[in-house]
Amino acid sequence: MPEHKRIPAAGIAENGKGEFTEMKCQDIFSVLEERYPLVYACDWDNVGLLAGDREQEVRRVYIALDATDAAVEEAVRWKADLLLTHHPMIFGSIKRVTADDYIGERLLRLIRNGISCYAMHTNYDVMGMAELAAGRIGLKDTFVLEEVFDGEGIGRVGQLPGPVTLKDCAEGVKKAFGLPNVKIFGNLNKIVKTVAVSPGAGKSMARPALAAGADVLITGDMDHHTGIDMDDCGLSIIDAGHYGIEHIYIEDIRKLLEERFPDLLVKAAEIAQPFTVI
């Protein structure tokens, strides 16, 4: 797929009648929130427009999982008008915005360069990420692992096409998400068929997965004690990393924007693990 689409003229989008109208940030937000409503975000989360102007004219959108220094730098270099991320740049309260800390410095750089910043975190987890991840590993007959709102929720539980060893399941996860390695708690020869998947940090999803009858939980950021305790309880763990599963957000949102806004310039961050294992 090409990195971006052609735009006919600066700051305008074709309306299908050979005419052109301005495209604004809110036009994009409306499409995102139609598919991933903010009401499905967890109450502790901070989603939506975090910096910028809804009425800002937009031609270029840069998509990344996190608003890191590198993502902000690339958005500025590429002259983006909007930075879309999965994880919010701002989680807690902020009493001042200065260059004295890394969050303030990033915000200042975005604002100075006229780049709005929008995050879609747990609302995307609930209404997109979980089912997308389940589909990648071939789960069937899925149901919600833990409800958040109105029957929708975090994670999915489903059935593999057939029973496999834990080792083969892990190999399938590596292939599905393009990973060099995963961490496993459990006997590699154990036969698994019922699988829970919870992209991101899944420690809190271990007990719900066990209660749901899963043979294995595929997630990220699993700590030592939860891993060994769940294994003793009969739930194996495949830790594919926080980034390891959630990077699928980048490509998914790029496809959505290119489908809904064919004249918008869209660029996605390169998929690269944020750490190195040696």
PDB file of C-alpha atoms in Angstrom:
ATOM      1  CA  MET A   1       0.000   0.000   0.000  1.00  0.00           C
ATOM      2  CA  PRO A   2       1.421   3.450  -0.853  1.00  0.00           C
ATOM      3  CA  GLU A   3       2.511   5.658   2.003  1.00  0.00           C
ATOM      4  CA  HIS A   4       0.042   8.395   1.196  1.00  0.00           C
ATOM      5  CA  LYS A   5      -2.658   9.546  -1.197  1.00  0.00           C
ATOM      6  CA  ARG A   6      -2.658  12.519  -3.565  1.00  0.00           C
ATOM      7  CA  ILE A   7      -4.369  15.696  -2.441  1.00  0.00           C
ATOM      8  CA  PRO A   8      -5.688  17.992  -5.188  1.00  0.00           C
ATOM      9  CA  ALA A   9      -4.783  21.328  -3.615  1.00  0.00           C
ATOM     10  CA  ALA A  10      -3.601  22.734  -0.312  1.00  0.00           C
ATOM     11  CA  GLY A  11      -6.093  22.305   2.494  1.00  0.00           C
ATOM     12  CA  ILE A  12      -9.059  21.153   0.410  1.00  0.00           C
ATOM     13  CA  ALA A  13     -10.825  17.881  -0.269  1.00  0.00           C
ATOM     14  CA  GLU A  14     -12.966  16.903  -3.233  1.00  0.00           C
ATOM     15  CA  ASN A  15     -16.674  16.610  -2.429  1.00  0.00           C
ATOM     16  CA  GLY A  16     -17.498  14.195  -5.254  1.00  0.00           C
ATOM     17  CA  LYS A  17     -19.009  16.879  -7.526  1.00  0.00           C
ATOM     18  CA  GLY A  18     -15.801  18.241  -8.968  1.00  0.00           C
ATOM     19  CA  GLU A  19     -15.816  20.986  -6.374  1.00  0.00           C
ATOM     20  CA  PHE A  20     -13.562  21.373  -3.372  1.00  0.00           C
ATOM     21  CA  THR A  21     -14.268  22.211   0.241  1.00  0.00           C
ATOM     22  CA  GLU A  22     -12.051  22.717   3.251  1.00  0.00           C
ATOM     23  CA  MET A  23     -11.370  19.692   5.448  1.00  0.00           C
ATOM     24  CA  LYS A  24     -11.095  20.337   9.164  1.00  0.00           C
ATOM     25  CA  CYS A  25      -9.899  18.292  12.097  1.00  0.00           C
ATOM     26  CA  GLN A  26     -13.468  17.852  13.305  1.00  0.00           C
ATOM     27  CA  ASP A  27     -14.387  16.145  10.020  1.00  0.00           C
ATOM     28  CA  ILE A  28     -11.841  13.458  10.828  1.00  0.00           C
ATOM     29  CA  PHE A  29     -12.816  13.269  14.499  1.00  0.00           C
ATOM     30  CA  SER A  30     -16.455  12.713  13.530  1.00  0.00           C
ATOM     31  CA  VAL A  31     -15.552   9.682  11.419  1.00  0.00           C
ATOM     32  CA  LEU A  32     -13.310   8.237  14.137  1.00  0.00           C
ATOM     33  CA  GLU A  33     -15.897   8.777  16.871  1.00  0.00           C
ATOM     34  CA  GLU A  34     -18.669   7.289  14.750  1.00  0.00           C
ATOM     35  CA  ARG A  35     -16.772   4.010  14.625  1.00  0.00           C
ATOM     36  CA  TYR A  36     -15.067   4.253  18.032  1.00  0.00           C
ATOM     37  CA  PRO A  37     -17.417   6.331  20.236  1.00  0.00           C
ATOM     38  CA  LEU A  38     -15.768   8.099  23.168  1.00  0.00           C
ATOM     39  CA  VAL A  39     -18.431   6.719  25.505  1.00  0.00           C
ATOM     40  CA  TYR A  40     -16.712   3.315  25.294  1.00  0.00           C
ATOM     41  CA  ALA A  41     -13.495   4.631  26.829  1.00  0.00           C
ATOM     42  CA  CYS A  42     -12.747   3.595  30.417  1.00  0.00           C
ATOM     43  CA  ASP A  43     -13.508   6.271  33.000  1.00  0.00           C
ATOM     44  CA  TRP A  44      -9.816   6.625  33.940  1.00  0.00           C
ATOM     45  CA  ASP A  45      -8.766   7.266  30.348  1.00  0.00           C
ATOM     46  CA  ASN A  46      -8.097  10.535  28.505  1.00  0.00           C
ATOM     47  CA  VAL A  47      -9.207  10.317  24.879  1.00  0.00           C
ATOM     48  CA  GLY A  48     -10.147  12.719  22.120  1.00  0.00           C
ATOM     49  CA  LEU A  49      -8.570  16.048  21.200  1.00  0.00           C
ATOM     50  CA  LEU A  50      -5.707  16.703  23.630  1.00  0.00           C
ATOM     51  CA  ALA A  51      -4.121  19.732  21.963  1.00  0.00           C
ATOM     52  CA  GLY A  52      -5.092  21.934  19.061  1.00  0.00           C
ATOM     53  CA  ASP A  53      -8.171  23.286  17.306  1.00  0.00           C
ATOM     54  CA  ARG A  54     -11.159  21.316  16.006  1.00  0.00           C
ATOM     55  CA  GLU A  55     -11.639  23.951  13.308  1.00  0.00           C
ATOM     56  CA  GLN A  56      -8.059  23.665  12.083  1.00  0.00           C
ATOM     57  CA  GLU A  57      -7.695  23.022   8.378  1.00  0.00           C
ATOM     58  CA  VAL A  58      -6.057  19.639   7.803  1.00  0.00           C
ATOM     59  CA  ARG A  59      -4.221  18.210   4.815  1.00  0.00           C
ATOM     60  CA  ARG A  60      -1.711  15.817   6.379  1.00  0.00           C
ATOM     61  CA  VAL A  61      -2.230  13.251   9.164  1.00  0.00           C
ATOM     62  CA  TYR A  62       0.560  11.331  10.884  1.00  0.00           C
ATOM     63  CA  ILE A  63      -0.361   8.153  12.795  1.00  0.00           C
ATOM     64  CA  ALA A  64       1.703   6.599  15.611  1.00  0.00           C
ATOM     65  CA  LEU A  65       1.074   4.367  18.594  1.00  0.00           C
ATOM     66  CA  ASP A  66       2.643   6.823  21.038  1.00  0.00           C
ATOM     67  CA  ALA A  67       3.406  10.543  20.965  1.00  0.00           C
ATOM     68  CA  THR A  68       7.113   9.957  21.558  1.00  0.00           C
ATOM     69  CA  ASP A  69       9.832  12.487  20.780  1.00  0.00           C
ATOM     70  CA  ALA A  70      10.462  10.596  17.546  1.00  0.00           C
ATOM     71  CA  ALA A  71       6.772  10.664  16.538  1.00  0.00           C
ATOM     72  CA  VAL A  72       6.469  14.372  17.274  1.00  0.00           C
ATOM     73  CA  GLU A  73       9.701  15.079  15.406  1.00  0.00           C
ATOM     74  CA  GLU A  74       8.507  13.160  12.347  1.00  0.00           C
ATOM     75  CA  ALA A  75       5.088  14.852  12.430  1.00  0.00           C
ATOM     76  CA  VAL A  76       6.857  18.230  12.439  1.00  0.00           C
ATOM     77  CA  ARG A  77       9.346  17.219   9.748  1.00  0.00           C
ATOM     78  CA  TRP A  78       6.564  15.906   7.501  1.00  0.00           C
ATOM     79  CA  LYS A  79       4.537  19.095   8.113  1.00  0.00           C
ATOM     80  CA  ALA A  80       1.547  17.201   9.497  1.00  0.00           C
ATOM     81  CA  ASP A  81      -1.525  19.113  10.615  1.00  0.00           C
ATOM     82  CA  LEU A  82      -2.772  16.340  12.897  1.00  0.00           C
ATOM     83  CA  LEU A  83      -1.031  13.665  14.978  1.00  0.00           C
ATOM     84  CA  LEU A  84      -3.232  10.652  15.723  1.00  0.00           C
ATOM     85  CA  THR A  85      -2.052   8.287  18.470  1.00  0.00           C
ATOM     86  CA  HIS A  86      -3.417   5.323  20.345  1.00  0.00           C
ATOM     87  CA  HIS A  87      -1.953   6.155  23.756  1.00  0.00           C
ATOM     88  CA  PRO A  88      -2.789   9.638  25.074  1.00  0.00           C
ATOM     89  CA  MET A  89       0.101  12.056  25.425  1.00  0.00           C
ATOM     90  CA  ILE A  90      -1.628  13.451  28.539  1.00  0.00           C
ATOM     91  CA  PHE A  91      -2.913  11.017  31.182  1.00  0.00           C
ATOM     92  CA  GLY A  92      -2.912  12.937  34.451  1.00  0.00           C
ATOM     93  CA  SER A  93      -3.653  16.530  35.290  1.00  0.00           C
ATOM     94  CA  ILE A  94      -1.222  19.195  34.085  1.00  0.00           C
ATOM     95  CA  LYS A  95      -0.810  22.429  36.039  1.00  0.00           C
ATOM     96  CA  ARG A  96       1.619  24.051  33.616  1.00  0.00           C
ATOM     97  CA  VAL A  97       2.925  23.533  30.099  1.00  0.00           C
ATOM     98  CA  THR A  98       6.628  24.335  29.931  1.00  0.00           C
ATOM     99  CA  ALA A  99       9.761  22.922  28.330  1.00  0.00           C
ATOM    100  CA  ASP A 100      10.936  21.819  31.778  1.00  0.00           C
ATOM    101  CA  ASP A 101       9.450  18.332  31.309  1.00  0.00           C
ATOM    102  CA  TYR A 102       9.101  16.001  28.351  1.00  0.00           C
ATOM    103  CA  ILE A 103       5.292  16.213  28.077  1.00  0.00           C
ATOM    104  CA  GLY A 104       5.319  19.993  28.118  1.00  0.00           C
ATOM    105  CA  GLU A 105       8.152  20.079  25.612  1.00  0.00           C
ATOM    106  CA  ARG A 106       6.245  17.821  23.205  1.00  0.00           C
ATOM    107  CA  LEU A 107       3.057  19.855  23.571  1.00  0.00           C
ATOM    108  CA  LEU A 108       4.902  23.093  22.938  1.00  0.00           C
ATOM    109  CA  ARG A 109       6.551  21.686  19.829  1.00  0.00           C
ATOM    110  CA  LEU A 110       3.229  20.506  18.414  1.00  0.00           C
ATOM    111  CA  ILE A 111       1.470  23.782  19.154  1.00  0.00           C
ATOM    112  CA  ARG A 112       4.291  25.899  17.757  1.00  0.00           C
ATOM    113  CA  ASN A 113       4.108  23.923  14.515  1.00  0.00           C
ATOM    114  CA  GLY A 114       0.331  24.046  14.237  1.00  0.00           C
ATOM    115  CA  ILE A 115      -0.182  20.313  14.820  1.00  0.00           C
ATOM    116  CA  SER A 116      -3.268  19.117  16.684  1.00  0.00           C
ATOM    117  CA  CYS A 117      -3.017  15.926  18.747  1.00  0.00           C
ATOM    118  CA  TYR A 118      -5.845  13.405  19.122  1.00  0.00           C
ATOM    119  CA  ALA A 119      -5.826  10.077  21.008  1.00  0.00           C
ATOM    120  CA  MET A 120      -8.130   7.073  20.720  1.00  0.00           C
ATOM    121  CA  HIS A 121      -7.188   4.658  23.465  1.00  0.00           C
ATOM    122  CA  THR A 122      -9.598   2.404  25.361  1.00  0.00           C
ATOM    123  CA  ASN A 123     -12.511   3.388  23.124  1.00  0.00           C
ATOM    124  CA  TYR A 124     -10.478   1.883  20.278  1.00  0.00           C
ATOM    125  CA  ASP A 125      -9.450  -1.076  22.466  1.00  0.00           C
ATOM    126  CA  VAL A 126     -13.110  -1.854  23.091  1.00  0.00           C
ATOM    127  CA  MET A 127     -14.584  -1.165  19.661  1.00  0.00           C
ATOM    128  CA  GLY A 128     -11.694  -2.147  17.399  1.00  0.00           C
ATOM    129  CA  MET A 129      -8.448  -3.506  18.804  1.00  0.00           C
ATOM    130  CA  ALA A 130      -9.752  -6.577  20.629  1.00  0.00           C
ATOM    131  CA  GLU A 131     -11.708  -8.025  17.709  1.00  0.00           C
ATOM    132  CA  LEU A 132      -8.966  -7.102  15.254  1.00  0.00           C
ATOM    133  CA  ALA A 133      -6.376  -8.952  17.356  1.00  0.00           C
ATOM    134  CA  ALA A 134      -8.684 -11.957  17.759  1.00  0.00           C
ATOM    135  CA  GLY A 135      -9.125 -12.087  13.999  1.00  0.00           C
ATOM    136  CA  ARG A 136      -5.384 -12.044  13.407  1.00  0.00           C
ATOM    137  CA  ILE A 137      -4.916 -15.245  15.405  1.00  0.00           C
ATOM    138  CA  GLY A 138      -7.982 -16.881  13.882  1.00  0.00           C
ATOM    139  CA  LEU A 139     -10.323 -16.975  16.871  1.00  0.00           C
ATOM    140  CA  LYS A 140     -13.942 -17.958  16.208  1.00  0.00           C
ATOM    141  CA  ASP A 141     -17.141 -17.543  18.246  1.00  0.00           C
ATOM    142  CA  THR A 142     -15.631 -14.693  20.239  1.00  0.00           C
ATOM    143  CA  PHE A 143     -17.145 -12.928  23.230  1.00  0.00           C
ATOM    144  CA  VAL A 144     -16.085  -9.993  25.393  1.00  0.00           C
ATOM    145  CA  LEU A 145     -13.553 -10.774  28.106  1.00  0.00           C
ATOM    146  CA  GLU A 146     -14.514  -7.899  30.435  1.00  0.00           C
ATOM    147  CA  GLU A 147     -17.414  -5.539  29.779  1.00  0.00           C
ATOM    148  CA  VAL A 148     -16.881  -1.783  29.837  1.00  0.00           C
ATOM    149  CA  PHE A 149     -20.159  -0.361  28.539  1.00  0.00           C
ATOM    150  CA  ASP A 150     -23.339  -1.591  26.881  1.00  0.00           C
ATOM    151  CA  GLY A 151     -22.129  -5.147  26.254  1.00  0.00           C
ATOM    152  CA  GLU A 152     -18.818  -4.088  24.733  1.00  0.00           C
ATOM    153  CA  GLY A 153     -15.506  -4.383  26.512  1.00  0.00           C
ATOM    154  CA  ILE A 154     -11.814  -5.140  26.790  1.00  0.00           C
ATOM    155  CA  GLY A 155     -10.387  -8.322  25.272  1.00  0.00           C
ATOM    156  CA  ARG A 156     -11.967 -11.290  23.542  1.00  0.00           C
ATOM    157  CA  VAL A 157     -12.256 -15.010  24.233  1.00  0.00           C
ATOM    158  CA  GLY A 158     -12.688 -17.456  21.377  1.00  0.00           C
ATOM    159  CA  GLN A 159     -11.807 -20.790  19.860  1.00  0.00           C
ATOM    160  CA  LEU A 160      -8.858 -21.667  17.663  1.00  0.00           C
ATOM    161  CA  PRO A 161      -9.770 -23.658  14.517  1.00  0.00           C
ATOM    162  CA  GLY A 162      -8.343 -26.716  16.262  1.00  0.00           C
ATOM    163  CA  PRO A 163      -6.304 -27.702  19.318  1.00  0.00           C
ATOM    164  CA  VAL A 164      -2.574 -26.913  19.186  1.00  0.00           C
ATOM    165  CA  THR A 165       0.341 -27.014  21.584  1.00  0.00           C
ATOM    166  CA  LEU A 166       1.140 -23.891  23.560  1.00  0.00           C
ATOM    167  CA  LYS A 167       4.403 -23.660  21.628  1.00  0.00           C
ATOM    168  CA  ASP A 168       2.610 -23.743  18.259  1.00  0.00           C
ATOM    169  CA  CYS A 169       0.101 -21.186  19.521  1.00  0.00           C
ATOM    170  CA  ALA A 170       2.981 -18.896  20.469  1.00  0.00           C
ATOM    171  CA  GLU A 171       4.582 -19.367  17.051  1.00  0.00           C
ATOM    172  CA  GLY A 172       1.256 -18.397  15.496  1.00  0.00           C
ATOM    173  CA  VAL A 173       1.143 -15.228  17.591  1.00  0.00           C
ATOM    174  CA  LYS A 174       4.660 -14.292  16.477  1.00  0.00           C
ATOM    175  CA  LYS A 175       3.670 -14.735  12.845  1.00  0.00           C
ATOM    176  CA  ALA A 176       0.327 -12.933  13.181  1.00  0.00           C
ATOM    177  CA  PHE A 177       1.852  -9.809  14.712  1.00  0.00           C
ATOM    178  CA  GLY A 178       5.270  -9.893  13.066  1.00  0.00           C
ATOM    179  CA  LEU A 179       7.189 -10.408  16.308  1.00  0.00           C
ATOM    180  CA  PRO A 180      10.755 -11.662  16.796  1.00  0.00           C
ATOM    181  CA  ASN A 181       9.910 -13.288  20.132  1.00  0.00           C
ATOM    182  CA  VAL A 182       7.304 -13.743  22.850  1.00  0.00           C
ATOM    183  CA  LYS A 183       7.504 -14.714  26.541  1.00  0.00           C
ATOM    184  CA  ILE A 184       5.611 -17.795  27.707  1.00  0.00           C
ATOM    185  CA  PHE A 185       4.414 -18.915  31.128  1.00  0.00           C
ATOM    186  CA  GLY A 186       3.372 -22.564  30.886  1.00  0.00           C
ATOM    187  CA  ASN A 187       4.248 -25.993  29.561  1.00  0.00           C
ATOM    188  CA  LEU A 188       5.081 -25.688  25.864  1.00  0.00           C
ATOM    189  CA  ASN A 189       3.509 -29.109  25.199  1.00  0.00           C
ATOM    190  CA  LYS A 190       0.170 -28.185  26.795  1.00  0.00           C
ATOM    191  CA  ILE A 191      -2.766 -28.445  24.376  1.00  0.00           C
ATOM    192  CA  VAL A 192      -4.762 -25.223  24.016  1.00  0.00           C
ATOM    193  CA  LYS A 193      -7.927 -24.349  22.109  1.00  0.00           C
ATOM    194  CA  THR A 194      -9.851 -21.713  24.076  1.00  0.00           C
ATOM    195  CA  VAL A 195      -7.875 -18.492  23.858  1.00  0.00           C
ATOM    196  CA  ALA A 196      -8.246 -15.067  25.483  1.00  0.00           C
ATOM    197  CA  VAL A 197      -6.545 -12.053  23.926  1.00  0.00           C
ATOM    198  CA  SER A 198      -6.191  -8.651  25.554  1.00  0.00           C
ATOM    199  CA  PRO A 199      -3.925  -6.217  23.669  1.00  0.00           C
ATOM    200  CA  GLY A 200      -1.776  -3.913  25.777  1.00  0.00           C
ATOM    201  CA  ALA A 201      -1.083  -4.390  29.473  1.00  0.00           C
ATOM    202  CA  GLY A 202      -3.108  -7.476  30.419  1.00  0.00           C
ATOM    203  CA  LYS A 203      -2.239  -8.267  34.026  1.00  0.00           C
ATOM    204  CA  SER A 204      -5.743  -7.321  35.173  1.00  0.00           C
ATOM    205  CA  MET A 205      -7.269  -9.556  32.505  1.00  0.00           C
ATOM    206  CA  ALA A 206      -5.652 -12.737  33.828  1.00  0.00           C
ATOM    207  CA  ARG A 207      -8.331 -13.629  36.371  1.00  0.00           C
ATOM    208  CA  PRO A 208     -11.221 -12.841  33.989  1.00  0.00           C
ATOM    209  CA  ALA A 209      -9.535 -15.031  31.357  1.00  0.00           C
ATOM    210  CA  LEU A 210      -9.198 -17.846  33.883  1.00  0.00           C
ATOM    211  CA  ALA A 211     -12.850 -17.455  34.896  1.00  0.00           C
ATOM    212  CA  ALA A 212     -13.884 -17.504  31.224  1.00  0.00           C
ATOM    213  CA  GLY A 213     -12.311 -20.942  30.806  1.00  0.00           C
ATOM    214  CA  ALA A 214      -9.425 -19.888  28.594  1.00  0.00           C
ATOM    215  CA  ASP A 215      -6.470 -22.225  28.215  1.00  0.00           C
ATOM    216  CA  VAL A 216      -4.121 -19.336  27.442  1.00  0.00           C
ATOM    217  CA  LEU A 217      -4.139 -15.524  27.629  1.00  0.00           C
ATOM    218  CA  ILE A 218      -2.303 -13.574  24.934  1.00  0.00           C
ATOM    219  CA  THR A 219      -1.418 -10.105  26.165  1.00  0.00           C
ATOM    220  CA  GLY A 220       1.493  -7.846  27.134  1.00  0.00           C
ATOM    221  CA  ASP A 221       3.353  -6.518  30.169  1.00  0.00           C
ATOM    222  CA  MET A 222       2.758  -9.646  32.243  1.00  0.00           C
ATOM    223  CA  ASP A 223       4.613  -9.570  35.563  1.00  0.00           C
ATOM    224  CA  HIS A 224       6.473 -12.488  37.103  1.00  0.00           C
ATOM    225  CA  HIS A 225       4.112 -13.294  39.978  1.00  0.00           C
ATOM    226  CA  THR A 226       0.893 -13.091  37.968  1.00  0.00           C
ATOM    227  CA  GLY A 227       2.458 -15.245  35.271  1.00  0.00           C
ATOM    228  CA  ILE A 228       3.551 -18.070  37.546  1.00  0.00           C
ATOM    229  CA  ASP A 229       0.387 -17.937  39.662  1.00  0.00           C
ATOM    230  CA  MET A 230      -1.900 -18.143  36.630  1.00  0.00           C
ATOM    231  CA  ASP A 231       0.139 -21.018  35.234  1.00  0.00           C
ATOM    232  CA  ASP A 232      -0.373 -22.882  38.511  1.00  0.00           C
ATOM    233  CA  CYS A 233      -4.097 -22.186  38.192  1.00  0.00           C
ATOM    234  CA  GLY A 234      -4.219 -23.646  34.685  1.00  0.00           C
ATOM    235  CA  LEU A 235      -4.019 -20.485  32.583  1.00  0.00           C
ATOM    236  CA  SER A 236      -0.938 -20.229  30.391  1.00  0.00           C
ATOM    237  CA  ILE A 237       0.319 -16.801  29.349  1.00  0.00           C
ATOM    238  CA  ILE A 238       1.818 -15.631  26.061  1.00  0.00           C
ATOM    239  CA  ASP A 239       3.307 -12.195  26.625  1.00  0.00           C
ATOM    240  CA  ALA A 240       3.656 -10.617  23.185  1.00  0.00           C
ATOM    241  CA  GLY A 241       4.541  -7.202  24.569  1.00  0.00           C
ATOM    242  CA  HIS A 242       2.498  -4.033  24.889  1.00  0.00           C
ATOM    243  CA  TYR A 243       3.657  -2.661  21.548  1.00  0.00           C
ATOM    244  CA  GLY A 244       3.793  -6.155  20.072  1.00  0.00           C
ATOM    245  CA  ILE A 245       0.029  -6.490  19.662  1.00  0.00           C
ATOM    246  CA  GLU A 246      -1.138  -2.892  19.725  1.00  0.00           C
ATOM    247  CA  HIS A 247       0.903  -1.740  16.743  1.00  0.00           C
ATOM    248  CA  ILE A 248      -1.966  -3.067  14.587  1.00  0.00           C
ATOM    249  CA  TYR A 249      -3.743   0.217  15.436  1.00  0.00           C
ATOM    250  CA  ILE A 250      -1.426   2.135  13.104  1.00  0.00           C
ATOM    251  CA  GLU A 251      -2.259   0.227   9.943  1.00  0.00           C
ATOM    252  CA  ASP A 252      -5.936  -0.123  10.832  1.00  0.00           C
ATOM    253  CA  ILE A 253      -6.463   3.618  11.255  1.00  0.00           C
ATOM    254  CA  ARG A 254      -4.438   4.391   8.154  1.00  0.00           C
ATOM    255  CA  LYS A 255      -6.722   2.155   6.098  1.00  0.00           C
ATOM    256  CA  LEU A 256      -9.823   3.777   7.591  1.00  0.00           C
ATOM    257  CA  LEU A 257      -8.653   7.313   6.808  1.00  0.00           C
ATOM    258  CA  GLU A 258      -7.581   6.419   3.284  1.00  0.00           C
ATOM    259  CA  GLU A 259     -10.973   4.822   2.630  1.00  0.00           C
ATOM    260  CA  ARG A 260     -13.032   7.674   4.073  1.00  0.00           C
ATOM    261  CA  PHE A 261     -10.790  10.570   2.977  1.00  0.00           C
ATOM    262  CA  PRO A 262      -9.170   9.489  -0.306  1.00  0.00           C
ATOM    263  CA  ASP A 263      -7.678  12.953  -0.914  1.00  0.00           C
ATOM    264  CA  LEU A 264      -6.065  13.235   2.511  1.00  0.00           C
ATOM    265  CA  LEU A 265      -2.328  12.739   2.883  1.00  0.00           C
ATOM    266  CA  VAL A 266      -1.809   9.999   5.475  1.00  0.00           C
ATOM    267  CA  LYS A 267       1.499   8.727   6.797  1.00  0.00           C
ATOM    268  CA  ALA A 268       1.961   5.892   9.302  1.00  0.00           C
ATOM    269  CA  ALA A 269       4.853   5.492  11.706  1.00  0.00           C
ATOM    270  CA  GLU A 270       7.216   2.653  10.862  1.00  0.00           C
ATOM    271  CA  ILE A 271       6.520  -0.510  12.858  1.00  0.00           C
ATOM    272  CA  ALA A 272       9.499  -1.002  15.160  1.00  0.00           C
ATOM    273  CA  GLN A 273       9.795  -2.461  18.647  1.00  0.00           C
ATOM    274  CA  PRO A 274      10.625   0.293  21.154  1.00  0.00           C
ATOM    275  CA  PHE A 275      13.236  -1.902  22.847  1.00  0.00           C
ATOM    276  CA  THR A 276      15.965  -4.386  21.938  1.00  0.00           C
ATOM    277  CA  VAL A 277      16.421  -7.914  23.299  1.00  0.00           C
ATOM    278  CA  ILE A 278      19.988  -9.232  23.255  1.00  0.00           C
TER     279      ILE A 278
END
